């Protein structure tokens, strides 16, 4: 069995997942979207109506020390975010629920997509890639290529892997500054790299505009500020992307003439 999977631990990310589910349907995805949902998740009825399968989940069993080191306040003071803002509804400890997907032994392969992302075209061929696969954390400079982003990845579930992960994750004094992302890069040091187009981060739009080639982009990931946050700090620079998210959320189709962030950008007909 194959499936897409996302994570929802509150209503805000439930809303995000609904846009993701609608975008997958529009792109003609061949596999369903499974939503790993904690008890505080929202929008579950809407997600079911959209054809999603809901699987209840919870944070992995984590020691008290680990939870303290990775609480929102501690994480923001020890490893502050200097490039962008994390919304108040983002809890770093909830990110570790992603690891639970390795327990989904009924599935041969899963494509995980963050709830703050939408697909712009069909990405079923991700299931042909060997696990573990992710894209670079590219949003500012070339240096970003050295790190991976955990918003899109291909994984092969295995309970043995899950247990090995947990044993490695929660050791005395360990601190994962960017939570699941730092951990997954550590656990899979030889991660296979996807082109950035499979997980294009919204800041690329203003930091590296030459890379914003609409016809090539496959998954758009709204890292940091979320498109459904009213009037966030970057809503002017990101307006075309925010408008696009709302269009998808409301069930509209993806327009063919999206505004390019630079002059002379190629269009679909140049390909
Ligand atoms: N998530 C969640 N609740 C939280 C934090 C994270 O449901 O409090 C899930 C959600 O799927 C989200 C993903 O984990 O998309 C990673 O968090 P986020 O996308 O906010 O991180 P960023 O992409 O900004 O680094
Ligand atoms: Mn994200």
Coordinates of C-alpha atoms in Angstrom, one line a residue, residues 7-234:
X7 CA 0.5 15.6 10.4
X8 CA -2.1 17.7 12.2
X9 CA -2.0 18.5 15.9
X10 CA -4.4 21.5 16.0
X11 CA -7.0 23.4 14.0
X12 CA -4.5 25.7 12.3
X13 CA -2.6 22.8 10.8
X14 CA -5.9 21.1 10.0
X15 CA -6.8 24.0 7.8
X16 CA -3.4 23.7 6.1
X17 CA -3.9 20.0 5.6
X18 CA -7.3 20.6 4.0
X19 CA -5.6 22.9 1.3
X20 CA -3.0 20.1 0.8
X21 CA -5.7 17.5 0.4
X22 CA -7.5 19.6 -2.1
X23 CA -4.3 20.3 -4.1
X24 CA -3.5 16.6 -4.2
X25 CA -7.0 15.8 -5.5
X26 CA -6.7 18.5 -8.2
X27 CA -3.4 17.1 -9.2
X28 CA -5.0 13.7 -9.7
X29 CA -2.9 12.0 -7.0
X30 CA -3.0 8.2 -7.4
X31 CA -2.8 7.6 -3.6
X32 CA -4.9 8.8 -0.6
X33 CA -3.7 11.3 2.0
X34 CA -3.4 9.9 5.5
X35 CA -3.7 12.4 8.3
X36 CA -1.8 11.6 11.5
X37 CA -4.0 13.5 13.9
X38 CA -3.5 14.1 17.6
X39 CA -6.4 14.7 20.0
X40 CA -6.4 18.5 19.5
X41 CA -6.5 18.3 15.7
X42 CA -9.2 20.2 13.9
X43 CA -10.9 20.1 10.4
X44 CA -11.1 16.3 10.6
X45 CA -14.6 16.1 9.2
X46 CA -13.7 18.3 6.3
X47 CA -10.6 16.1 5.7
X48 CA -12.7 12.9 5.7
X49 CA -15.1 14.6 3.2
X50 CA -12.0 15.2 1.1
X51 CA -11.2 11.5 1.0
X52 CA -8.5 11.5 3.7
X53 CA -7.9 8.6 6.1
X54 CA -7.4 9.8 9.7
X55 CA -5.1 7.9 11.9
X56 CA -5.0 8.9 15.6
X57 CA -1.5 9.6 16.9
X58 CA 0.3 11.1 19.8
X59 CA 3.7 12.4 20.6
X60 CA 6.3 9.6 20.9
X61 CA 7.1 8.7 24.5
X62 CA 9.7 11.3 25.4
X63 CA 11.6 11.8 28.7
X64 CA 10.8 14.8 30.8
X65 CA 14.2 16.3 30.2
X66 CA 13.7 16.0 26.4
X67 CA 10.3 17.7 26.6
X68 CA 11.8 20.5 28.7
X69 CA 14.7 21.1 26.3
X70 CA 12.3 21.1 23.3
X71 CA 9.5 23.2 24.8
X72 CA 8.5 26.2 22.7
X73 CA 10.0 28.8 25.1
X74 CA 13.3 26.9 25.5
X75 CA 13.7 26.2 21.8
X76 CA 13.1 29.9 20.9
X77 CA 15.6 31.1 23.5
X78 CA 18.4 28.6 22.9
X79 CA 18.1 28.5 19.1
X80 CA 16.2 31.7 18.1
X81 CA 14.7 32.0 14.6
X82 CA 16.4 34.9 13.0
X83 CA 15.2 34.5 9.4
X84 CA 11.5 34.4 9.9
X85 CA 8.7 34.0 12.4
X86 CA 7.1 30.9 13.7
X87 CA 3.4 31.2 14.4
X88 CA 2.2 31.0 18.0
X89 CA 0.3 27.8 17.1
X90 CA 3.6 26.0 16.2
X91 CA 4.7 23.7 19.0
X92 CA 8.2 22.2 18.4
X93 CA 7.4 19.1 20.4
X94 CA 4.5 18.2 18.1
X95 CA 7.0 18.0 15.2
X96 CA 8.3 14.8 16.6
X97 CA 5.0 13.1 15.9
X98 CA 6.2 12.8 12.3
X99 CA 8.4 10.0 13.4
X100 CA 5.3 7.9 14.1
X101 CA 4.8 7.3 10.4
X102 CA 7.6 4.7 10.6
X103 CA 5.2 2.7 12.7
X104 CA 2.7 2.5 9.8
X105 CA 3.8 -1.0 8.8
X106 CA 0.8 -1.6 6.5
X107 CA 2.3 0.8 4.0
X108 CA 5.3 -0.1 1.9
X109 CA 6.2 3.5 1.1
X110 CA 4.9 6.9 2.3
X111 CA 5.4 10.4 0.9
X112 CA 5.2 12.8 3.8
X113 CA 4.2 16.4 3.1
X114 CA 3.9 19.1 5.8
X115 CA 0.4 20.5 6.4
X116 CA 1.7 24.0 5.3
X117 CA 2.4 22.9 1.8
X118 CA 0.4 22.4 -1.4
X119 CA 1.1 20.4 -4.5
X120 CA 1.1 22.4 -7.8
X121 CA 1.1 19.4 -10.1
X122 CA 1.1 15.6 -9.8
X123 CA 4.0 14.2 -7.8
X124 CA 3.2 10.5 -7.8
X125 CA 6.6 9.7 -9.2
X126 CA 8.0 10.4 -5.7
X127 CA 6.9 6.9 -4.8
X128 CA 9.5 5.6 -7.3
X129 CA 12.4 7.1 -5.3
X130 CA 14.3 5.0 -2.8
X131 CA 13.9 6.0 0.8
X132 CA 15.1 8.1 2.5
X133 CA 14.7 11.1 0.2
X134 CA 14.3 14.8 0.9
X135 CA 15.0 18.2 -0.7
X136 CA 17.5 20.8 0.4
X137 CA 16.6 23.5 3.0
X138 CA 17.1 26.1 0.3
X139 CA 15.7 29.6 0.9
X140 CA 18.5 32.1 1.2
X141 CA 22.0 31.2 -0.1
X142 CA 23.9 28.3 -1.7
X143 CA 25.0 27.2 1.7
X144 CA 21.5 26.0 2.3
X145 CA 22.2 23.0 0.0
X146 CA 24.1 21.4 2.8
X147 CA 21.0 20.9 4.9
X148 CA 17.8 19.1 4.2
X149 CA 14.3 20.2 4.8
X150 CA 11.9 17.8 6.5
X151 CA 8.7 19.2 4.9
X152 CA 8.7 16.6 2.1
X153 CA 10.3 13.2 2.2
X154 CA 9.9 9.6 1.1
X155 CA 10.1 7.0 3.8
X156 CA 9.7 3.2 4.1
X157 CA 7.9 2.4 7.4
X158 CA 9.5 -0.1 9.7
X159 CA 8.9 -0.6 13.4
X160 CA 12.5 -1.5 13.8
X161 CA 13.5 1.8 12.3
X162 CA 11.1 3.6 14.6
X163 CA 12.6 2.0 17.6
X164 CA 16.1 2.7 16.5
X165 CA 15.1 6.4 15.9
X166 CA 13.6 6.8 19.4
X167 CA 16.7 5.2 21.0
X168 CA 18.9 7.7 19.2
X169 CA 16.5 10.7 19.6
X170 CA 16.0 10.9 23.3
X171 CA 19.4 10.6 25.0
X172 CA 20.5 12.7 27.9
X173 CA 21.2 16.4 27.1
X174 CA 20.5 15.9 23.3
X175 CA 19.1 19.0 21.8
X176 CA 17.8 19.0 18.2
X177 CA 17.8 22.7 17.3
X178 CA 15.4 22.3 14.4
X179 CA 13.6 19.4 15.9
X180 CA 12.6 16.5 13.5
X181 CA 14.5 18.2 10.7
X182 CA 17.9 18.2 12.5
X183 CA 17.2 14.7 13.8
X184 CA 16.3 13.2 10.4
X185 CA 19.3 14.7 8.7
X186 CA 21.5 13.2 11.5
X187 CA 19.7 9.8 11.3
X188 CA 19.9 9.6 7.5
X189 CA 23.3 11.3 6.9
X190 CA 23.3 9.9 3.3
X191 CA 19.8 11.1 2.5
X192 CA 19.1 11.1 -1.3
X193 CA 18.5 14.6 -2.6
X194 CA 15.4 15.6 -4.5
X195 CA 15.5 18.7 -6.8
X196 CA 14.5 21.8 -4.8
X197 CA 11.4 22.0 -7.0
X198 CA 9.8 19.1 -5.0
X199 CA 9.8 21.3 -1.9
X200 CA 10.2 24.9 -2.9
X201 CA 10.3 27.1 0.2
X202 CA 8.3 30.3 0.0
X203 CA 11.3 32.6 0.9
X204 CA 12.9 31.5 -2.4
X205 CA 10.3 33.8 -4.0
X206 CA 12.1 36.9 -2.7
X207 CA 15.6 35.7 -1.8
X208 CA 16.4 33.6 -4.9
X209 CA 13.8 34.8 -7.5
X210 CA 15.7 33.3 -10.5
X211 CA 14.8 29.9 -9.1
X212 CA 11.1 30.7 -9.1
X213 CA 10.2 28.9 -12.3
X214 CA 6.5 28.3 -12.0
X215 CA 6.2 25.5 -14.7
X216 CA 8.9 23.5 -12.9
X217 CA 7.7 23.8 -9.3
X218 CA 5.9 20.8 -7.8
X219 CA 5.4 21.4 -4.1
X220 CA 5.1 24.8 -2.6
X221 CA 6.0 24.9 1.1
X222 CA 5.1 27.9 3.3
X223 CA 7.9 27.6 5.8
X224 CA 7.9 30.1 8.8
X225 CA 4.8 32.4 8.4
X226 CA 1.6 30.5 7.3
X227 CA -0.6 31.8 4.5
X228 CA -3.7 31.6 6.6
X229 CA -2.2 33.9 9.3
X230 CA -3.9 37.2 8.8
X231 CA -1.4 40.1 8.0
X232 CA 1.8 38.3 9.0
X233 CA 5.2 40.1 8.8
X234 CA 5.9 39.0 5.2

